[in-house]
Short mmCIF file of C-alpha atoms and ligand atoms in Angstrom, two decimals:
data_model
loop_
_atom_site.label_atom_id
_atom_site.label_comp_id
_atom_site.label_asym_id
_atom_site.label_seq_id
_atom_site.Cartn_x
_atom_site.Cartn_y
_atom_site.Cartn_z
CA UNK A 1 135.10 101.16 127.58
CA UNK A 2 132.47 100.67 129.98
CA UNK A 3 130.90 97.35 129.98
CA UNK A 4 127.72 97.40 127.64
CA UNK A 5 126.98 94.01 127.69
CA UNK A 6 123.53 94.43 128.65
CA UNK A 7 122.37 96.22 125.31
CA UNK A 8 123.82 93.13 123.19
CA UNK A 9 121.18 91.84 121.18
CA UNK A 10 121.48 90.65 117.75
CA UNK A 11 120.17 94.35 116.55
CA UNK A 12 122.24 96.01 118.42
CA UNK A 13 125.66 93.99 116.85
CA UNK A 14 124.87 94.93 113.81
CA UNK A 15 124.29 98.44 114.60
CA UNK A 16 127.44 98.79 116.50
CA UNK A 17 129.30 96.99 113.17
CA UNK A 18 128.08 99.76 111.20
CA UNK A 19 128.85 102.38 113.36
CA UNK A 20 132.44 100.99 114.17
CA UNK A 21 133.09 101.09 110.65
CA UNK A 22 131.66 104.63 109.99
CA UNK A 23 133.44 105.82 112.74
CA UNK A 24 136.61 104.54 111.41
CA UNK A 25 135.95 105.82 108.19
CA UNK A 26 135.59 109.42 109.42
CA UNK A 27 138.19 109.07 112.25
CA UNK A 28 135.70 110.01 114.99
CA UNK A 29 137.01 111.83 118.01
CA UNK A 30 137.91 108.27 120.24
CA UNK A 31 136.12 109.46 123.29
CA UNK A 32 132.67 110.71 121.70
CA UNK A 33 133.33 107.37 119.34
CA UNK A 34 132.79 105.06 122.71
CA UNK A 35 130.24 107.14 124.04
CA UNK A 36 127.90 107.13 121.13
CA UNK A 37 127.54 103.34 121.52
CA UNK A 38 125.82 103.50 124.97
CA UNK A 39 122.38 104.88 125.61
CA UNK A 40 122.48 107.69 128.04
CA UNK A 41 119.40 106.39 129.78
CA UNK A 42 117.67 103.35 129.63
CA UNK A 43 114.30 102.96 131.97
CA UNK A 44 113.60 99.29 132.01
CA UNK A 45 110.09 98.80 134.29
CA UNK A 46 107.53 95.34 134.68
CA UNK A 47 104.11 96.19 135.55
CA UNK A 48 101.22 94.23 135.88
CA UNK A 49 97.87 94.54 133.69
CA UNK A 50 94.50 92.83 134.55
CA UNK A 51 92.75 90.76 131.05
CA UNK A 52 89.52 90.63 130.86
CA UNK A 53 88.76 87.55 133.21
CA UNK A 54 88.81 89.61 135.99
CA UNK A 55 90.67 87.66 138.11
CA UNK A 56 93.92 86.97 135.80
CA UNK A 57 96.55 89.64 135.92
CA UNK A 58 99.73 89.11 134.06
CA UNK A 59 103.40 91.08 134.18
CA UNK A 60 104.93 92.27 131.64
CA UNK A 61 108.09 94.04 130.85
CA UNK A 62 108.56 97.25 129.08
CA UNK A 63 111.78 99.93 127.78
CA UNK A 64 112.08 103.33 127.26
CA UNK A 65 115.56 104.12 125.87
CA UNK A 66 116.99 107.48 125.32
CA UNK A 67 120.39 107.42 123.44
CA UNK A 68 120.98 111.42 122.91
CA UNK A 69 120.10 114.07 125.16
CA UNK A 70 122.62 116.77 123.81
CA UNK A 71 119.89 117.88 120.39
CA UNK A 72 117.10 118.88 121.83
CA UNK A 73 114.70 116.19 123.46
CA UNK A 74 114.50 112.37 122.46
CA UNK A 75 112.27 111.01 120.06
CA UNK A 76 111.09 107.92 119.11
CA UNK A 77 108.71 105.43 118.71
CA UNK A 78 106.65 102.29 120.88
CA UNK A 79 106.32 98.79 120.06
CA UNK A 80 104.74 95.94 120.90
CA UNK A 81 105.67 92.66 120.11
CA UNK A 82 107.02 89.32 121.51
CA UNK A 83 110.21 89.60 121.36
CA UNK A 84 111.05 93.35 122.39
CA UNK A 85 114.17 93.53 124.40
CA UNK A 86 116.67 95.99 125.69
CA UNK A 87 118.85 95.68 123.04
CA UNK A 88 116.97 95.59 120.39
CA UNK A 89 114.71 99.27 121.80
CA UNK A 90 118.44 100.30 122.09
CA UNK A 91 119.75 99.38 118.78
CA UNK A 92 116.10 101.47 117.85
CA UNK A 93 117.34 104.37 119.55
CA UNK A 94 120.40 104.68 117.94
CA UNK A 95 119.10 104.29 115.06
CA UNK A 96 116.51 106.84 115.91
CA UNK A 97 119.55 109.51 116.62
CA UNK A 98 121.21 109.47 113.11
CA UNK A 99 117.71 109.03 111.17
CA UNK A 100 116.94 112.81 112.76
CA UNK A 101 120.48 113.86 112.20
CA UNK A 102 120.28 112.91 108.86
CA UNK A 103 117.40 115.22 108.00
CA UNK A 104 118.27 117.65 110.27
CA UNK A 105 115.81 117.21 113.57
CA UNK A 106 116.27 119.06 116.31
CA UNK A 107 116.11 115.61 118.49
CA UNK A 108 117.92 112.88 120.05
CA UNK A 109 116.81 109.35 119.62
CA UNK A 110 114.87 107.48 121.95
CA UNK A 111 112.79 104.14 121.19
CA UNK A 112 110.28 101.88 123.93
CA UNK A 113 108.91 98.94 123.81
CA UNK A 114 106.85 96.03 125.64
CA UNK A 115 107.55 92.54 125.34
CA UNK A 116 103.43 91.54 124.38
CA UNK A 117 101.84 90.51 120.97
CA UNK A 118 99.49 93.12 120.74
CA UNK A 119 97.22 90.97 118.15
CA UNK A 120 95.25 88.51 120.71
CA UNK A 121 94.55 91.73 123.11
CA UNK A 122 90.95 92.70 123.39
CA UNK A 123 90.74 96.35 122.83
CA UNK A 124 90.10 97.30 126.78
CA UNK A 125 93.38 95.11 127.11
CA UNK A 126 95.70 97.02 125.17
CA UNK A 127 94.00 99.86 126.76
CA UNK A 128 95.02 98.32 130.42
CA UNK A 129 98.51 97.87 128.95
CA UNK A 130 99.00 101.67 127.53
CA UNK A 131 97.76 103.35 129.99
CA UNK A 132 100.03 101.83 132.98
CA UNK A 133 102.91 101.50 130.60
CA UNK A 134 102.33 105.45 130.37
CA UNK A 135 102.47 105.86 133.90
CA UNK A 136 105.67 103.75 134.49
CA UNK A 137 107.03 105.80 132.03
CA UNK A 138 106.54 109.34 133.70
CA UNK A 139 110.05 110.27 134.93
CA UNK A 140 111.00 110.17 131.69
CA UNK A 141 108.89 111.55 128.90
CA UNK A 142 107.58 114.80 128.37
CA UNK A 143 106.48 117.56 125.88
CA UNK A 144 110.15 118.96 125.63
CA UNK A 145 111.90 115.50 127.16
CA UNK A 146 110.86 112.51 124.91
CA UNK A 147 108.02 112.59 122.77
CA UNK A 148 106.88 108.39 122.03
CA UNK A 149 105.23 107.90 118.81
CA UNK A 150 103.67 104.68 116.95
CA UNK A 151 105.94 102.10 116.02
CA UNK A 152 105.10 98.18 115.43
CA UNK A 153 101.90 97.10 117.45
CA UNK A 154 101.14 100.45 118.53
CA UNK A 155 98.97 103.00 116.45
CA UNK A 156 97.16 106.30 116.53
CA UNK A 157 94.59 104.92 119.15
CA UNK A 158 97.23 103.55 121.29
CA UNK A 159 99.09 107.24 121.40
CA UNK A 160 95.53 108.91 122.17
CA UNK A 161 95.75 106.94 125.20
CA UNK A 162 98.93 107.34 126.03
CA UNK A 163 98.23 111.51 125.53
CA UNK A 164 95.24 110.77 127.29
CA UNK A 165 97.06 109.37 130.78
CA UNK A 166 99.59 111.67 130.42
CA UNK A 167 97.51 114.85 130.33
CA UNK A 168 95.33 113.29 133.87
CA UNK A 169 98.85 112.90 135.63
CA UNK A 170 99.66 116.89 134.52
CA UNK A 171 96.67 118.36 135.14
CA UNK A 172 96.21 120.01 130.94
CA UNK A 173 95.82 118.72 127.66
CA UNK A 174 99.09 117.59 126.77
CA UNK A 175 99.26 117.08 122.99
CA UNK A 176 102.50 117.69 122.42
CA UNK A 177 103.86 114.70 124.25
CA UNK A 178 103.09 112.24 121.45
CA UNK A 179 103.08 111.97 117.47
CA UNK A 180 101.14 110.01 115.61
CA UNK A 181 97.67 110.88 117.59
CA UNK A 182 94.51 111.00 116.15
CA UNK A 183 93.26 113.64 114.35
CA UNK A 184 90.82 115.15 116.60
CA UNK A 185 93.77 115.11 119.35
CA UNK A 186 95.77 117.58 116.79
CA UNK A 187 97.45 114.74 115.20
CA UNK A 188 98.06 115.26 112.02
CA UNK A 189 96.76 113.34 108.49
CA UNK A 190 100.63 114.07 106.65
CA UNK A 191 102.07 112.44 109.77
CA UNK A 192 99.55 109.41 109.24
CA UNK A 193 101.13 109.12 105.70
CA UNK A 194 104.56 110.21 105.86
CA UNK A 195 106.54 107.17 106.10
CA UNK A 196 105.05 105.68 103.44
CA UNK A 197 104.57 108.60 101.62
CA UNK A 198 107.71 109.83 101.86
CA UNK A 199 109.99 106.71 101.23
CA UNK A 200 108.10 106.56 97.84
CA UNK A 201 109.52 110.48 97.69
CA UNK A 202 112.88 109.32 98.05
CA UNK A 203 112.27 106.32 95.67
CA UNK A 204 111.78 108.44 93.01
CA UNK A 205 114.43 110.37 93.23
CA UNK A 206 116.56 107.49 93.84
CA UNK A 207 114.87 106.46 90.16
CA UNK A 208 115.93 109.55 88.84
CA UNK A 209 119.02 108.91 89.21
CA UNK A 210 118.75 106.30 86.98
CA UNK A 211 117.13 108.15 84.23
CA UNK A 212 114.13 105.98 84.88
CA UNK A 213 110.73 106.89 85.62
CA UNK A 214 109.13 105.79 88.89
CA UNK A 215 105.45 106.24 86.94
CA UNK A 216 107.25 103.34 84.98
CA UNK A 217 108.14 100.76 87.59
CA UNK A 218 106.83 97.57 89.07
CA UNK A 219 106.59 98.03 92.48
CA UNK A 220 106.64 95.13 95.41
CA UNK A 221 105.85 95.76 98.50
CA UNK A 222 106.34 93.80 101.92
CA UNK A 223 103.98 94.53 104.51
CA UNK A 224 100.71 96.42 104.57
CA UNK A 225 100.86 98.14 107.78
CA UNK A 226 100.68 101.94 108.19
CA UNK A 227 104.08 102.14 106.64
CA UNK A 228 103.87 99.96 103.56
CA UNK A 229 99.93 100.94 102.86
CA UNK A 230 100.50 104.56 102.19
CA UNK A 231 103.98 103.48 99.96
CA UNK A 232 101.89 101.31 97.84
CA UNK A 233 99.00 104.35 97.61
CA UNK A 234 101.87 106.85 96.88
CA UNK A 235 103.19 104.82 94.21
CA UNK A 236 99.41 103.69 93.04
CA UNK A 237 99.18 107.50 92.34
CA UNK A 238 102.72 108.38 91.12
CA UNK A 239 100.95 105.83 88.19
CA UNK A 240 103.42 102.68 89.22
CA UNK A 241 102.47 99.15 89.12
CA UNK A 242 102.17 98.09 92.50
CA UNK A 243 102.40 94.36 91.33
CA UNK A 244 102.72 92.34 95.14
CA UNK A 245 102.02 93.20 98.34
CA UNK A 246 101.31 91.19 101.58
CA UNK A 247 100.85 91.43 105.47
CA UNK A 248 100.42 88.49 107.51
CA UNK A 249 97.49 86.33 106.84
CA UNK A 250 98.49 85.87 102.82
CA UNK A 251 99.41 87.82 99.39
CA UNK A 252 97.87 89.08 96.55
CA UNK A 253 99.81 89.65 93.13
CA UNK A 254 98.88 90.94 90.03
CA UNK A 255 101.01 91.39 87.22
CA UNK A 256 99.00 94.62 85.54
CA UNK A 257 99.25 96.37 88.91
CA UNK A 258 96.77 96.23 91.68
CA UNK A 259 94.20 99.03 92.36
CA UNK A 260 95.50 100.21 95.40
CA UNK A 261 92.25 102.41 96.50
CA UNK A 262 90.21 99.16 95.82
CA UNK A 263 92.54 97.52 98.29
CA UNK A 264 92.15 99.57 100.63
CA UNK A 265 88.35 99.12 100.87
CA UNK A 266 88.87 95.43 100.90
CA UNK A 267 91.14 96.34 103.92
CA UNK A 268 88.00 98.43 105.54
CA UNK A 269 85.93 95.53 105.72
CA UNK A 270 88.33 91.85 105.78
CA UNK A 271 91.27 93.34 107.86
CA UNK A 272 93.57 91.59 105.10
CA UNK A 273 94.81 91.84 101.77
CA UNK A 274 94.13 88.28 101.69
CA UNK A 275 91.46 87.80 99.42
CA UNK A 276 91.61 90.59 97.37
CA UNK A 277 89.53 89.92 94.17
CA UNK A 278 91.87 92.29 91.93
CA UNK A 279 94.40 90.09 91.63
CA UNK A 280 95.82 86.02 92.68
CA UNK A 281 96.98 84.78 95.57
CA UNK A 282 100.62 85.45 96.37
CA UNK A 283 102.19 81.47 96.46
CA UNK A 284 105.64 82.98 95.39
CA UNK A 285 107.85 84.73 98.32
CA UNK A 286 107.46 88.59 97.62
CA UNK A 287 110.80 89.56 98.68
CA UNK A 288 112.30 87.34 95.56
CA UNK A 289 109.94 89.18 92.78
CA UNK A 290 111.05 90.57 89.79
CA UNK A 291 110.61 94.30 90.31
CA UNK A 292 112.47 97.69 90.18
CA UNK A 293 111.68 98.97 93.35
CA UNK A 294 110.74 96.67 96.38
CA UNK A 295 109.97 98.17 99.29
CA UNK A 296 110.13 95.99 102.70
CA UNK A 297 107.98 97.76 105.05
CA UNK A 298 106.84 94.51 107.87
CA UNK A 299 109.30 94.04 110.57
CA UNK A 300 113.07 93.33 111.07
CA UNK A 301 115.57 90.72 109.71
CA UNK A 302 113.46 90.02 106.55
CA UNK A 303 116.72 90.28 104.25
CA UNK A 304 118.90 87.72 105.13
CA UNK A 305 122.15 85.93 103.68
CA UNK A 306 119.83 83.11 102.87
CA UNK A 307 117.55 84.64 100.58
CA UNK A 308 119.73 87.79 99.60
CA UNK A 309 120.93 86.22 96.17
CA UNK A 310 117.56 85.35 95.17
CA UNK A 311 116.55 89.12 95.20
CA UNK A 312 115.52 90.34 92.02
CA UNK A 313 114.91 94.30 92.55
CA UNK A 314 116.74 97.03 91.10
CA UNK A 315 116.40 99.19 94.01
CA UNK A 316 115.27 98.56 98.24
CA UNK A 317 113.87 101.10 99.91
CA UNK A 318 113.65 100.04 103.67
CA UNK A 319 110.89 101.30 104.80
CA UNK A 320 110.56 99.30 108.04
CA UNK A 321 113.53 99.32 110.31
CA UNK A 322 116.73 96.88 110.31
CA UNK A 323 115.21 94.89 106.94
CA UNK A 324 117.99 93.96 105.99
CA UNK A 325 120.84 92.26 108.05
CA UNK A 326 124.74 93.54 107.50
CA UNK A 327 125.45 90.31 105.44
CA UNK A 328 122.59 90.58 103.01
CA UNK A 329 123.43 94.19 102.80
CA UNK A 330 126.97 93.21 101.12
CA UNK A 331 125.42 90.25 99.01
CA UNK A 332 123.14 92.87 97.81
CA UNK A 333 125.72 95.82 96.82
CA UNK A 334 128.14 92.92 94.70
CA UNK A 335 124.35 92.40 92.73
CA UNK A 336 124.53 96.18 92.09
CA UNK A 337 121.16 96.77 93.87
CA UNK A 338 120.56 100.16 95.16
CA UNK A 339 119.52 100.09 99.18
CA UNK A 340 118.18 102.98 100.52
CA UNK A 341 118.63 102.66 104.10
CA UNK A 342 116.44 102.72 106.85
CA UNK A 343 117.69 105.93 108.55
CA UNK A 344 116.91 107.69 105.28
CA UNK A 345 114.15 105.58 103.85
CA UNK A 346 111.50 105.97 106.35
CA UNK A 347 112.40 109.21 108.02
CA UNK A 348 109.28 110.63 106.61
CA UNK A 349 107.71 109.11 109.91
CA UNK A 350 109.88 111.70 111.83
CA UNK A 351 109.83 113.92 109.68
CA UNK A 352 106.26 114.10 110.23
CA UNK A 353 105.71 113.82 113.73
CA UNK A 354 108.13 116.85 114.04
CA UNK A 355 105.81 118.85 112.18
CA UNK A 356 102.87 117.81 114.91
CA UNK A 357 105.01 118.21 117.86
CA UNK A 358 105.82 122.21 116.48
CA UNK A 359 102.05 122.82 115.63
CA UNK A 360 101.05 120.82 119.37
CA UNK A 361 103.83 123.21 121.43
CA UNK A 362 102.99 126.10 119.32
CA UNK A 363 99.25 126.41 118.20
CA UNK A 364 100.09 126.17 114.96
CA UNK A 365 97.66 125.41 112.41
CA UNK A 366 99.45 124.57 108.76
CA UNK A 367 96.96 122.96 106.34
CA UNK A 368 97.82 119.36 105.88
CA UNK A 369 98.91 120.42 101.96
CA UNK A 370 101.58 122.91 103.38
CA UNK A 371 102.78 120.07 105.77
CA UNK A 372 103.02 117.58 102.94
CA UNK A 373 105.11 120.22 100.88
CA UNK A 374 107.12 120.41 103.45
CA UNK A 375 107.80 117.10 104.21
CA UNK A 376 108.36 116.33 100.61
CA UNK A 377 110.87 118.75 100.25
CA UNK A 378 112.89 118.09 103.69
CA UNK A 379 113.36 114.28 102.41
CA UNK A 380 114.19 114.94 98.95
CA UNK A 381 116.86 117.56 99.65
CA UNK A 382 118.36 114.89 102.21
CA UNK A 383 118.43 112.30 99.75
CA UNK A 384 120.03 114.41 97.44
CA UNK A 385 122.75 115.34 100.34
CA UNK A 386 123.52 111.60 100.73
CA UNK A 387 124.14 111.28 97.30
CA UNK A 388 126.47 113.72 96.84
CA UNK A 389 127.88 111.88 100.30
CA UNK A 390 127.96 109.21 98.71
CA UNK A 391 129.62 109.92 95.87
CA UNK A 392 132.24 111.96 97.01
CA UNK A 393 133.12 109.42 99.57
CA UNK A 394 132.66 106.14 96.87
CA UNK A 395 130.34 104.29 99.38
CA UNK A 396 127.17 103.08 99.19
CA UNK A 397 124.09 105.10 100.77
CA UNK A 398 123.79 103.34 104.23
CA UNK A 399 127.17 104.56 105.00
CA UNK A 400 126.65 108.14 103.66
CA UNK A 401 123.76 108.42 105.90
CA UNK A 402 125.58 107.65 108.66
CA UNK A 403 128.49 109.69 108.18
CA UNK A 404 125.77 112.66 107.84
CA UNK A 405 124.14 111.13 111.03
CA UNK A 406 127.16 110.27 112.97
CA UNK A 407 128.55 113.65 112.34
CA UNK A 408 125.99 115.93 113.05
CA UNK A 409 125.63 114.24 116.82
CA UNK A 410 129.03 113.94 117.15
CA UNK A 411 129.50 117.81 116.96
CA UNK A 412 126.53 118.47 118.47
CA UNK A 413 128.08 116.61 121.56
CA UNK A 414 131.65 118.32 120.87
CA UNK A 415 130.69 121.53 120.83
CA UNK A 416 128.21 121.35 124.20
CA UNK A 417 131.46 120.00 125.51
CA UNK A 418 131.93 118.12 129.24
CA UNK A 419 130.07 118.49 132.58
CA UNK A 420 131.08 119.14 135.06
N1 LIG B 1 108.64 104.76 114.94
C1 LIG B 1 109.00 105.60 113.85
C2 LIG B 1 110.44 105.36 113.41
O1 LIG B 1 111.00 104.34 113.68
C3 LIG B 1 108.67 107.07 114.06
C4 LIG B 1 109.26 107.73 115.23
C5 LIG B 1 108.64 109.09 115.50
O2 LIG B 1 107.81 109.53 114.71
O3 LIG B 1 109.00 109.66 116.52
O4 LIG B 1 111.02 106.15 112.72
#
């Protein structure tokens, strides 16, 4: 095989072990098996960005990977953080590819990323950043090419500019070339929501399953970002006790179950859970609390084969990306905990942003309850396909998800056959 050194990153191991195995598994043509493991295009740029002391400008490097281009056009999101590399944005991307195959998208995966913490960036910084990030991005992304959305570090303000830049260099409003906007830019609430919202979905079904009531579980979850904030409001309103949840400047536990709505103003005004007067400081480590459903929804690697044992859920639901690393995973299974994957978990996000994309390219205008029924009823019909994966195949659901994935690109690719 061609050399693909380049993408190895620690991510991108793992998510070539999984797919190896998969692959194996289903006996994968050998020549779309080797090609699936390389991006098809992979735009690495540096660009410079001036702070706020006028006079300082500093470099930075940025990614835009595209793994797919057989679907229909990529998709995927953009993050900021310290340690973004290529192979980690292309471990993302593949990632990205059987998360849409596995709920049936009409899209490739793509993922992007600059190497900055977002967190000490003034406002006008960040700006600075997005908006020539944007630009060095051009040859690449477009309405029907690759459609960005938020990921970690980015948010809905951070894709109005990006829609924003876009639109100057094209001469039109160009909302279609990013999910995730605001609002007023024809982004859409449900999208806002729909990870969160729709890995609780998929938890309860995955509850279901074991004739136990979602209304009736303790609830723990990991992060409070825009992922793990609406999971813990779902479940608040499915009537669950949302017992733990953190982000990073502290904890805050309560062993009735926290007022989630409550939280949320908190949120409006400190920026933190920290603080929280319905309920104690977190000193435990969340990840290790007894619960029935914990949902890790912060940032990759969390779940490791140092604290896997000491996991006390009944069932994961990843709703960030990569939680969990391959060894944990195993630990995990032997403790008979259930692990909703990644891929499946938190494809709500897509999910959603496919909905804005079709409304932004068509002038569509559903109401935001007809998007949520929809979105609802996509994930819960996959989930219910991996199951029956999964159970025909005796494997756990990370690997029915990919065999669902894998396969669906694979033919895709198959079918369009070779050029020339
Ligand atoms: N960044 C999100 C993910 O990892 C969403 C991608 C999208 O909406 O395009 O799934």
């Amino acid at each position: 095989m061609t050399n693909g050194d380049i993408f190895a990153s620690h991510m991108y191991n793992e998510v070539i072990r999984q797919y190896d195995e998969v692959a194996e598994f289903i006996n994968l043509d050998p020549n779309i098996k080797e090609r699936l493991k390389l991006p098809q295009r992979a735009l690495t740029v540096t660009f410079p960005f001036r702070r706020d002391e006028y006079e300082e400008v500093e470099t930075v490097i940025g990614y835009r990977v595209q793994h797919v281009l057989s679907m229909g056009p990529t998709k995927g999101g953009i993050r900021y953080a310290p340690d973004v590399n290529l192979g980690e944005v292309t471990a993302l991307a593949i990632l990205m590819s059987w998360k849409s195959a596995i709920v049936g998208l009409p899209y490739g995966g793509a993922k992007g990323g600059v190497a900055i913490d977002p967190r000490p960036l003034s406002r006008a910084e960040k700006q600075r950043v997005t908006r020539r990030f944007t630009a060095e991005l051009l040859p690449v992304i477009g309405v029907d090419k690759d459609i960005p959305a938020p990921d970690l570090g980015t948010d809905e303000q951070t894709m109005a500019w990006i829609m924003d830049t876009y639109s100057n260099f094209v001469g039109s409003p160009q909302p279609g070339i990013v999910t995730g906007k605001p609002a007023s830019l024809g982004g859409s609430i449900t999208r806002r929501e729909a990870t969160g919202r729709g890995a609780v979905a998929i938890a309860k079904a995955a509850m279901d399953k074991y004739n136990k009531k979602y209304s009736d579980s303790k609830v723990v979850v990991q992060g409070f970002g825009n992922v793990g904030r609406y999971a813990a409001l779902a479940s608040y309103e499915e009537g669950a006790k949302v017992i733990a949840v953190n982000d990073l400047k502290g904890g805050v536990y309560n062993e009735k179950g926290l007022n989630i709505p409550e939280l949320f103003k908190h949120i409006a005004k400190e920026n933190t859970v920290d603080g929280f007067p319905g309920g104690d400081p977190l000193d435990s480590e969340i990840l290790e609390l007894e619960c029935d459903v914990l949902i890790p929804a912060a940032v990759g690697g969390v779940i490791t084969s140092s604290n896997a044992q000491k996991i006390k859920a009944r069932v994961i639901v990843e709703g960030a990306n990569s939680p969990t690393t391959l060894n944990a995973d195993k630990i995990l299974r032997d403790n008979d905990i259930l692990i909703i994957p990644d891929i499946l978990a938190n494809a709500g996000g897509v999910t959603g942003s496919y909905f804005e994309w079709v409304q932004n390219t068509q002038n569509y205008l559903w109401k935001e309850k007809e998007l949520y029924e929809k979105l609802i009823d996509v994930l819960t019909s996959s989930f219910e396909e991996i199951w029956v994966i999964a159970e025909k195949n005796k494997c756990d659901l990370r690997t029915a998800s990919l065999i669902k994935g894998i396969k669906r690109v694979a033919a895709a690719k198959l079918t369009r056959g070779l050029f020339p």
